[in-house]
Short mmCIF file of C-alpha atoms (C1' of nucleotides) in Angstrom, two decimals:
data_model
loop_
_atom_site.label_atom_id
_atom_site.label_comp_id
_atom_site.label_asym_id
_atom_site.label_seq_id
_atom_site.Cartn_x
_atom_site.Cartn_y
_atom_site.Cartn_z
CA UNK A 1323 -22.90 -12.60 -18.55
CA UNK A 1324 -21.64 -9.09 -18.01
CA UNK A 1325 -19.37 -7.00 -20.20
CA UNK A 1326 -16.36 -5.32 -18.69
CA UNK A 1327 -18.17 -2.01 -18.87
CA UNK A 1328 -21.12 -3.36 -16.94
CA UNK A 1329 -18.90 -4.83 -14.29
CA UNK A 1330 -17.01 -1.58 -14.01
CA UNK A 1331 -20.19 0.38 -13.58
CA UNK A 1332 -21.81 -1.96 -11.10
CA UNK A 1333 -18.75 -2.52 -9.01
CA UNK A 1334 -17.27 0.93 -9.27
CA UNK A 1335 -13.96 -0.66 -10.18
CA UNK A 1336 -12.43 0.94 -13.28
CA UNK A 1337 -12.14 -1.27 -16.34
CA UNK A 1338 -8.40 -0.76 -16.30
CA UNK A 1339 -8.27 -2.22 -12.83
CA UNK A 1340 -10.46 -5.12 -13.89
CA UNK A 1341 -7.99 -6.11 -16.58
CA UNK A 1342 -5.20 -5.64 -14.10
CA UNK A 1343 -6.88 -7.93 -11.58
CA UNK A 1344 -7.45 -10.53 -14.24
CA UNK A 1345 -3.84 -10.31 -15.22
CA UNK A 1346 -2.90 -10.91 -11.61
CA UNK A 1347 -5.22 -13.83 -11.31
CA UNK A 1348 -7.75 -12.33 -8.93
CA UNK A 1349 -10.69 -12.60 -11.26
CA UNK A 1350 -11.44 -14.51 -14.41
CA UNK A 1351 -13.53 -14.00 -17.50
CA UNK A 1352 -14.50 -15.94 -20.56
CA UNK A 1353 -14.12 -14.55 -24.04
CA UNK A 1354 -16.63 -14.08 -26.79
CA UNK A 1355 -15.93 -15.21 -30.33
CA UNK A 1356 -14.70 -11.69 -30.89
CA UNK A 1357 -12.27 -11.88 -27.94
CA UNK A 1358 -14.20 -9.66 -25.59
CA UNK A 1359 -14.43 -10.42 -21.89
CA UNK A 1360 -17.61 -11.69 -20.35
CA UNK A 1361 -18.02 -12.01 -16.61
CA UNK A 1362 -20.16 -14.13 -14.35
CA UNK A 1363 -22.18 -12.16 -11.88
CA UNK A 1364 -20.16 -13.73 -9.12
CA UNK A 1365 -17.27 -11.54 -10.10
CA UNK A 1366 -19.06 -8.68 -8.38
CA UNK A 1367 -18.86 -10.58 -5.13
CA UNK A 1368 -15.20 -11.16 -5.62
CA UNK A 1369 -14.61 -7.54 -6.39
CA UNK A 1370 -16.39 -6.40 -3.28
CA UNK A 1371 -14.26 -8.79 -1.34
CA UNK A 1372 -11.08 -7.59 -2.99
CA UNK A 1373 -11.81 -3.94 -2.39
CA UNK A 1374 -12.74 -4.47 1.22
CA UNK A 1375 -9.64 -6.52 1.85
CA UNK A 1376 -7.48 -3.91 0.21
CA UNK A 1377 -8.99 -1.16 2.21
CA UNK A 1378 -7.90 -2.82 5.41
CA UNK A 1379 -4.37 -3.16 4.22
CA UNK A 1380 -4.15 -6.59 2.64
CA UNK A 1381 -2.23 -6.88 -0.59
CA UNK A 1382 -3.60 -8.13 -3.87
CA UNK A 1383 -1.36 -11.11 -3.45
CA UNK A 1384 -2.93 -11.94 -0.10
CA UNK A 1385 -6.31 -11.70 -1.70
CA UNK A 1386 -5.32 -13.71 -4.72
CA UNK A 1387 -3.98 -16.50 -2.59
CA UNK A 1388 -7.15 -16.53 -0.57
CA UNK A 1389 -9.43 -16.43 -3.57
CA UNK A 1390 -7.39 -19.13 -5.25
CA UNK A 1391 -8.89 -21.48 -2.71
CA UNK A 1392 -12.34 -20.78 -4.04
CA UNK A 1393 -13.46 -22.47 -7.24
CA UNK A 1394 -13.80 -20.32 -10.30
CA UNK A 1395 -16.31 -22.40 -12.03
CA UNK A 1396 -18.79 -23.45 -9.41
CA UNK A 1397 -20.50 -22.08 -6.37
CA UNK A 1398 -18.16 -22.27 -3.39
CA UNK A 1399 -19.06 -25.03 -1.00
CA UNK A 1400 -19.14 -24.84 2.73
CA UNK A 1401 -15.72 -26.39 2.99
CA UNK A 1402 -14.32 -23.99 0.40
CA UNK A 1403 -15.30 -21.16 2.66
CA UNK A 1404 -14.11 -22.93 5.72
CA UNK A 1405 -10.65 -23.23 4.32
CA UNK A 1406 -10.55 -19.61 3.26
CA UNK A 1407 -11.89 -18.54 6.58
CA UNK A 1408 -9.41 -20.53 8.60
CA UNK A 1409 -6.49 -19.16 6.71
CA UNK A 1410 -7.65 -15.59 7.06
CA UNK A 1411 -9.23 -15.42 10.41
CA UNK A 1412 -6.10 -15.11 12.46
CA UNK A 1413 -4.68 -12.50 10.14
CA UNK A 1414 -7.86 -10.49 10.27
CA UNK A 1415 -8.06 -10.89 14.02
CA UNK A 1416 -4.51 -9.65 14.34
CA UNK A 1417 -5.30 -6.62 12.26
CA UNK A 1418 -8.44 -5.87 14.16
CA UNK A 1419 -6.45 -6.15 17.32
CA UNK A 1420 -3.77 -3.81 16.03
CA UNK A 1421 -6.38 -1.27 15.07
CA UNK A 1422 -8.00 -1.46 18.45
CA UNK A 1423 -4.74 -0.90 20.17
CA UNK A 1424 -3.91 1.97 17.91
CA UNK A 1425 -7.24 3.60 18.58
CA UNK A 1426 -7.34 2.88 22.25
CA UNK A 1427 -3.84 4.09 22.67
CA UNK A 1428 -4.92 7.43 21.36
CA UNK A 1429 -7.99 7.75 23.49
CA UNK A 1430 -6.28 5.97 26.35
CA UNK A 1431 -3.55 8.54 26.35
CA UNK A 1432 -6.04 11.22 27.00
CA UNK A 1433 -7.17 9.47 30.13
CA UNK A 1434 -3.78 8.38 31.31
CA UNK A 1435 -2.34 11.83 31.65
CA UNK A 1436 0.14 11.87 28.84
CA UNK A 1437 1.80 14.90 30.22
CA UNK A 1438 4.07 12.29 31.65
CA UNK A 1439 4.19 9.59 29.05
CA UNK A 1440 6.19 7.32 31.25
CA UNK A 1441 3.47 4.82 31.92
CA UNK A 1442 1.57 5.42 28.74
CA UNK A 1443 0.51 2.55 26.54
CA UNK A 1444 1.97 4.31 23.54
CA UNK A 1445 5.32 3.98 25.13
CA UNK A 1446 5.12 0.25 24.86
CA UNK A 1447 3.94 -0.12 21.33
CA UNK A 1448 7.29 -1.15 20.03
CA UNK A 1449 7.35 -4.68 21.31
CA UNK A 1450 4.00 -5.82 20.09
CA UNK A 1451 4.30 -6.48 16.44
CA UNK A 1452 7.50 -8.38 16.67
CA UNK A 1453 6.75 -10.46 13.63
CA UNK A 1454 3.82 -9.59 11.54
CA UNK A 1455 2.62 -9.39 8.02
CA UNK A 1456 4.74 -9.64 4.94
CA UNK A 1457 4.40 -6.01 4.06
CA UNK A 1458 5.40 -4.52 7.33
CA UNK A 1459 8.93 -4.87 8.52
CA UNK A 1460 9.08 -5.44 12.18
CA UNK A 1461 9.87 -3.34 15.12
CA UNK A 1462 12.12 -5.19 17.47
CA UNK A 1463 11.58 -5.03 21.16
CA UNK A 1464 13.03 -1.68 21.90
CA UNK A 1465 15.16 -1.26 24.95
CA UNK A 1466 13.32 1.59 26.49
CA UNK A 1467 15.66 2.71 29.17
CA UNK A 1468 13.99 5.32 31.28
CA UNK A 1469 14.00 8.71 29.71
CA UNK A 1470 11.34 9.37 27.15
CA UNK B 505 20.57 11.52 21.79
CA UNK B 506 20.61 8.51 19.52
CA UNK B 507 22.50 7.97 16.30
CA UNK B 508 20.67 6.74 13.25
CA UNK B 509 22.22 3.34 13.72
CA UNK B 510 20.96 3.11 17.27
CA UNK B 511 17.49 4.14 16.26
CA UNK B 512 17.52 1.61 13.44
CA UNK B 513 18.58 -1.14 15.77
CA UNK B 514 16.16 -0.29 18.54
CA UNK B 515 13.17 0.30 16.34
CA UNK B 516 13.87 -2.35 13.75
CA UNK B 517 13.34 0.29 11.07
CA UNK B 518 16.17 0.30 8.52
CA UNK B 519 18.33 3.41 8.43
CA UNK B 520 17.33 3.94 4.82
CA UNK B 521 13.71 4.12 5.88
CA UNK B 522 14.58 6.50 8.68
CA UNK B 523 16.08 8.97 6.23
CA UNK B 524 13.11 8.43 4.00
CA UNK B 525 10.68 9.21 6.82
CA UNK B 526 12.61 12.31 7.71
CA UNK B 527 12.53 13.39 4.12
CA UNK B 528 8.77 12.98 4.16
CA UNK B 529 8.41 14.89 7.38
CA UNK B 530 7.35 12.04 9.64
CA UNK B 531 10.27 12.30 11.97
CA UNK B 532 12.92 14.88 12.70
CA UNK B 533 16.49 14.91 13.86
CA UNK B 534 19.09 17.45 14.82
CA UNK B 535 22.55 17.47 13.32
CA UNK B 536 25.95 17.30 14.93
CA UNK B 537 28.67 19.75 13.96
CA UNK B 538 29.76 17.08 11.49
CA UNK B 539 26.28 16.88 9.93
CA UNK B 540 25.27 13.57 11.40
CA UNK B 541 21.74 12.94 12.60
CA UNK B 542 20.91 12.71 16.26
CA UNK B 543 17.50 11.65 17.46
CA UNK B 544 15.49 12.21 20.59
CA UNK B 545 14.36 9.04 22.25
CA UNK B 546 10.80 10.02 21.51
CA UNK B 547 11.41 9.17 17.89
CA UNK B 548 11.09 5.51 18.86
CA UNK B 549 7.55 6.17 19.96
CA UNK B 550 6.78 7.88 16.71
CA UNK B 551 8.27 5.03 14.75
CA UNK B 552 6.21 2.46 16.58
CA UNK B 553 3.18 4.55 15.86
CA UNK B 554 4.07 4.89 12.21
CA UNK B 555 4.66 1.19 11.73
CA UNK B 556 1.46 0.21 13.47
CA UNK B 557 -0.55 2.67 11.46
CA UNK B 558 1.01 1.45 8.25
CA UNK B 559 0.29 -2.10 9.10
CA UNK B 560 -3.40 -1.39 9.27
CA UNK B 561 -3.41 0.27 5.90
CA UNK B 562 -2.89 3.95 6.59
CA UNK B 563 -0.54 5.81 4.31
CA UNK B 564 2.56 7.67 5.38
CA UNK B 565 0.77 10.83 4.44
CA UNK B 566 -2.06 10.04 6.82
CA UNK B 567 0.45 9.42 9.53
CA UNK B 568 2.42 12.51 8.74
CA UNK B 569 -0.67 14.67 8.91
CA UNK B 570 -1.59 13.15 12.22
CA UNK B 571 1.86 13.46 13.70
CA UNK B 572 2.12 16.99 12.47
CA UNK B 573 -0.37 17.82 15.18
CA UNK B 574 2.06 16.68 17.82
CA UNK B 575 4.92 18.95 18.84
CA UNK B 576 8.38 17.95 17.73
CA UNK B 577 10.21 19.65 20.45
CA UNK B 578 8.29 18.94 23.60
CA UNK B 579 6.35 16.16 25.23
CA UNK B 580 2.84 16.03 23.81
CA UNK B 581 0.23 17.44 26.11
CA UNK B 582 -3.14 16.02 26.83
CA UNK B 583 -4.77 18.31 24.35
CA UNK B 584 -2.23 17.43 21.69
CA UNK B 585 -3.33 13.85 21.98
CA UNK B 586 -6.96 14.79 22.13
CA UNK B 587 -6.73 16.52 18.82
CA UNK B 588 -4.91 13.64 17.20
CA UNK B 589 -7.34 11.20 18.65
CA UNK B 590 -10.41 13.02 17.48
CA UNK B 591 -9.17 13.27 13.95
CA UNK B 592 -8.29 9.61 13.75
CA UNK B 593 -10.95 7.90 15.70
CA UNK B 594 -13.62 7.81 13.05
CA UNK B 595 -11.19 6.59 10.44
CA UNK B 596 -9.94 3.86 12.69
CA UNK B 597 -13.48 2.95 13.65
CA UNK B 598 -14.39 2.65 10.01
CA UNK B 599 -11.47 0.38 9.34
CA UNK B 600 -12.23 -1.77 12.33
CA UNK B 601 -15.76 -2.04 11.11
CA UNK B 602 -14.65 -3.04 7.64
CA UNK B 603 -12.41 -5.70 9.07
CA UNK B 604 -15.18 -7.08 11.18
CA UNK B 605 -17.46 -7.31 8.24
CA UNK B 606 -14.81 -8.99 6.19
CA UNK B 607 -14.11 -11.51 8.89
CA UNK B 608 -17.70 -12.11 9.80
CA UNK B 609 -18.60 -12.56 6.20
CA UNK B 610 -16.18 -15.42 6.04
CA UNK B 611 -17.16 -17.11 9.24
CA UNK B 612 -20.77 -16.22 8.69
CA UNK B 613 -20.72 -18.11 5.44
CA UNK B 614 -19.72 -21.24 7.20
CA UNK B 615 -22.65 -21.02 9.49
CA UNK B 616 -25.16 -19.96 6.91
CA UNK B 617 -24.73 -22.98 4.68
CA UNK B 618 -23.04 -21.52 1.71
CA UNK B 619 -23.88 -24.53 -0.34
CA UNK B 620 -26.73 -22.33 -1.28
CA UNK B 621 -25.36 -18.86 -1.24
CA UNK B 622 -28.80 -17.45 -1.65
CA UNK B 623 -29.13 -15.95 1.77
CA UNK B 624 -25.46 -15.46 2.38
CA UNK B 625 -24.15 -12.12 3.47
CA UNK B 626 -21.45 -12.27 0.86
CA UNK B 627 -24.05 -12.64 -1.79
CA UNK B 628 -25.62 -9.39 -0.84
CA UNK B 629 -22.57 -7.28 -1.15
CA UNK B 630 -23.20 -6.81 -4.80
CA UNK B 631 -26.88 -7.47 -5.07
CA UNK B 632 -27.65 -4.36 -3.15
CA UNK B 633 -26.29 -2.38 -6.00
CA UNK B 634 -27.49 -4.55 -8.79
CA UNK B 635 -31.05 -4.27 -7.59
CA UNK B 636 -30.91 -0.52 -7.59
CA UNK B 637 -31.45 -0.66 -11.29
CA UNK B 638 -29.44 0.65 -14.20
CA UNK B 639 -27.72 3.57 -12.61
CA UNK B 640 -26.48 1.32 -9.87
CA UNK B 641 -24.53 2.91 -7.08
CA UNK B 642 -20.96 1.90 -6.78
CA UNK B 643 -18.84 0.00 -4.41
CA UNK B 644 -16.68 2.07 -2.21
CA UNK B 645 -14.36 3.83 -4.63
CA UNK B 646 -11.64 1.77 -3.10
CA UNK B 647 -8.43 2.07 -1.38
CA UNK B 648 -6.45 5.13 -0.56
CA UNK B 649 -6.46 6.82 2.76
CA UNK B 650 -7.82 10.19 1.91
CA UNK B 651 -10.37 10.36 4.66
CA UNK B 652 -7.96 10.35 7.52
"C1'" DG C 140 -22.75 -1.65 -44.88
"C1'" DC C 141 -21.45 2.16 -42.15
"C1'" DT C 142 -20.81 4.45 -38.11
"C1'" DT C 143 -19.67 4.69 -33.32
"C1'" DG C 144 -18.73 3.46 -28.91
"C1'" DA C 145 -17.27 -0.17 -26.31
"C1'" DC C 146 -13.90 -3.34 -26.53
"C1'" DC C 147 -8.99 -5.38 -27.41
"C1'" DT C 148 -3.48 -5.52 -26.57
"C1'" DC C 149 0.65 -3.53 -25.44
"C1'" DC C 150 3.35 -0.48 -23.19
"C1'" DA C 151 4.82 3.78 -20.96
"C1'" DG C 152 4.26 6.32 -16.93
"C1'" DC C 153 2.65 7.60 -12.15
"C1'" DT C 154 2.62 7.27 -6.90
"C1'" DT C 155 3.92 5.11 -2.70
"C1'" DG C 156 7.25 3.24 0.05
"C1'" DG C 157 11.03 2.12 0.05
"C1'" DT C 158 16.38 -0.24 -1.11
"C1'" DC C 159 21.12 -0.04 -3.01
"C1'" DG C 160 25.50 1.68 -4.29
"C1'" DA C 161 28.94 5.21 -5.31
"C1'" DG C 162 31.75 8.44 -3.54
"C1'" DG C 163 32.92 11.21 0.25
"C1'" DT C 164 33.09 12.61 5.61
"C1'" DT C 165 32.99 11.92 10.67
"C1'" DG C 166 34.41 10.49 15.03
"C1'" DA C 167 35.92 7.39 18.53
"C1'" DA C 168 39.19 3.80 19.56
"C1'" DG C 169 43.86 2.39 19.41
"C1'" DC D 1496 47.64 10.51 14.18
"C1'" DT D 1497 45.70 6.80 11.94
"C1'" DT D 1498 42.09 3.87 11.01
"C1'" DC D 1499 37.66 2.26 9.86
"C1'" DA D 1500 32.93 1.57 10.96
"C1'" DA D 1501 29.38 4.44 10.83
"C1'" DC D 1502 27.75 8.29 8.89
"C1'" DC D 1503 26.54 11.67 4.86
"C1'" DT D 1504 24.15 12.90 -0.02
"C1'" DC D 1505 22.33 11.81 -4.26
"C1'" DG D 1506 20.49 9.37 -7.78
"C1'" DA D 1507 19.16 4.90 -9.74
"C1'" DC D 1508 16.32 1.22 -9.14
"C1'" DC D 1509 12.56 -1.78 -7.23
"C1'" DA D 1510 7.61 -3.69 -6.49
"C1'" DA D 1511 2.85 -2.85 -5.99
"C1'" DG D 1512 -1.06 -1.03 -7.84
"C1'" DC D 1513 -2.63 1.12 -10.87
"C1'" DT D 1514 -3.83 4.91 -15.18
"C1'" DG D 1515 -3.67 6.49 -19.87
"C1'" DG D 1516 -2.65 6.48 -24.72
"C1'" DA D 1517 -1.81 4.44 -29.26
"C1'" DG D 1518 -3.43 1.69 -32.60
"C1'" DG D 1519 -6.60 -1.69 -33.89
"C1'" DT D 1520 -11.25 -4.70 -33.55
"C1'" DC D 1521 -16.10 -5.81 -32.49
"C1'" DA D 1522 -21.08 -5.32 -32.59
"C1'" DA D 1523 -25.44 -2.95 -32.37
"C1'" DG D 1524 -28.20 0.70 -34.44
"C1'" DC D 1525 -29.45 3.26 -38.46
#
DNA sequence: GCTTGACCTCCAGCTTGGTCGAGGTTGAAG
DNA sequence: CTTCAACCTCGACCAAGCTGGAGGTCAAGC
């Protein structure tokens, strides 16, 4: 069992954030007789997962909901992971896709002669994300007349 | 020239957010004699760009810094885009990579028989650090978009 | 058994990315 | 010329995701 300080050091996640995550239900701990937190080593795995997910733009709530599908008290089974995976895969795929388009649009624009943006991919971004992600309000299909 | 209401409708970005973005220097407008905002059509392109970038976890500041490289008052040239592209590509690549790892970790776990997590990729996220002894290196210091 | 640093709770405050409403102005249609 | 939706500014407020401090407790070393 690890103390909060040990977890903080090993994971690089500040102890303040660890308490915050616990408060939000992303991680759990048990308490000593003296009311101090003690963590299973598996919390490090969760934390790595949380931080990675956050870095790519998922909210703590997204992560919490996903992790809620995993058992706290036992090693996740194959079907535990399957469920988590299924529920996340399409979201992750969508994000990967969005990133690709964002990147390729940039580099693509160089090739496509953006001096006249008329036929440029960037032009057409607006219609793609019609309904995505809770955090990001949507861009409606814009009526791109002719002049840009 | 478009009014703020027209831009809001076409882009799907609320007018409140439009003023907010202008305040933060992400978009610009000109004013009528009566002090009302008028936008170039190109603002729609910027907005689509902003929303996409946000969706994949970049901050408004990241976006602002990137867009600051593009001219406000003329169509971006090839070299404008080249500069923007260069400065973003590695960041986007890193995020794509992170997403892949996150996704593949999930699906990988299904294949690898996570009933025993021993050899699982997820397992090794933290063990790498743990096994580096007492002064263990940290997880990625987390979130924020500083490296853009 | 005393010290000291790591721990506890609670709460205020910060940043980001906005929304909402009050109170006033503009501008195009009738 | 009136009307009224759409616009303006400004400041309060919101939620997420934290940080930091105050004031108190625990536990390991001397």
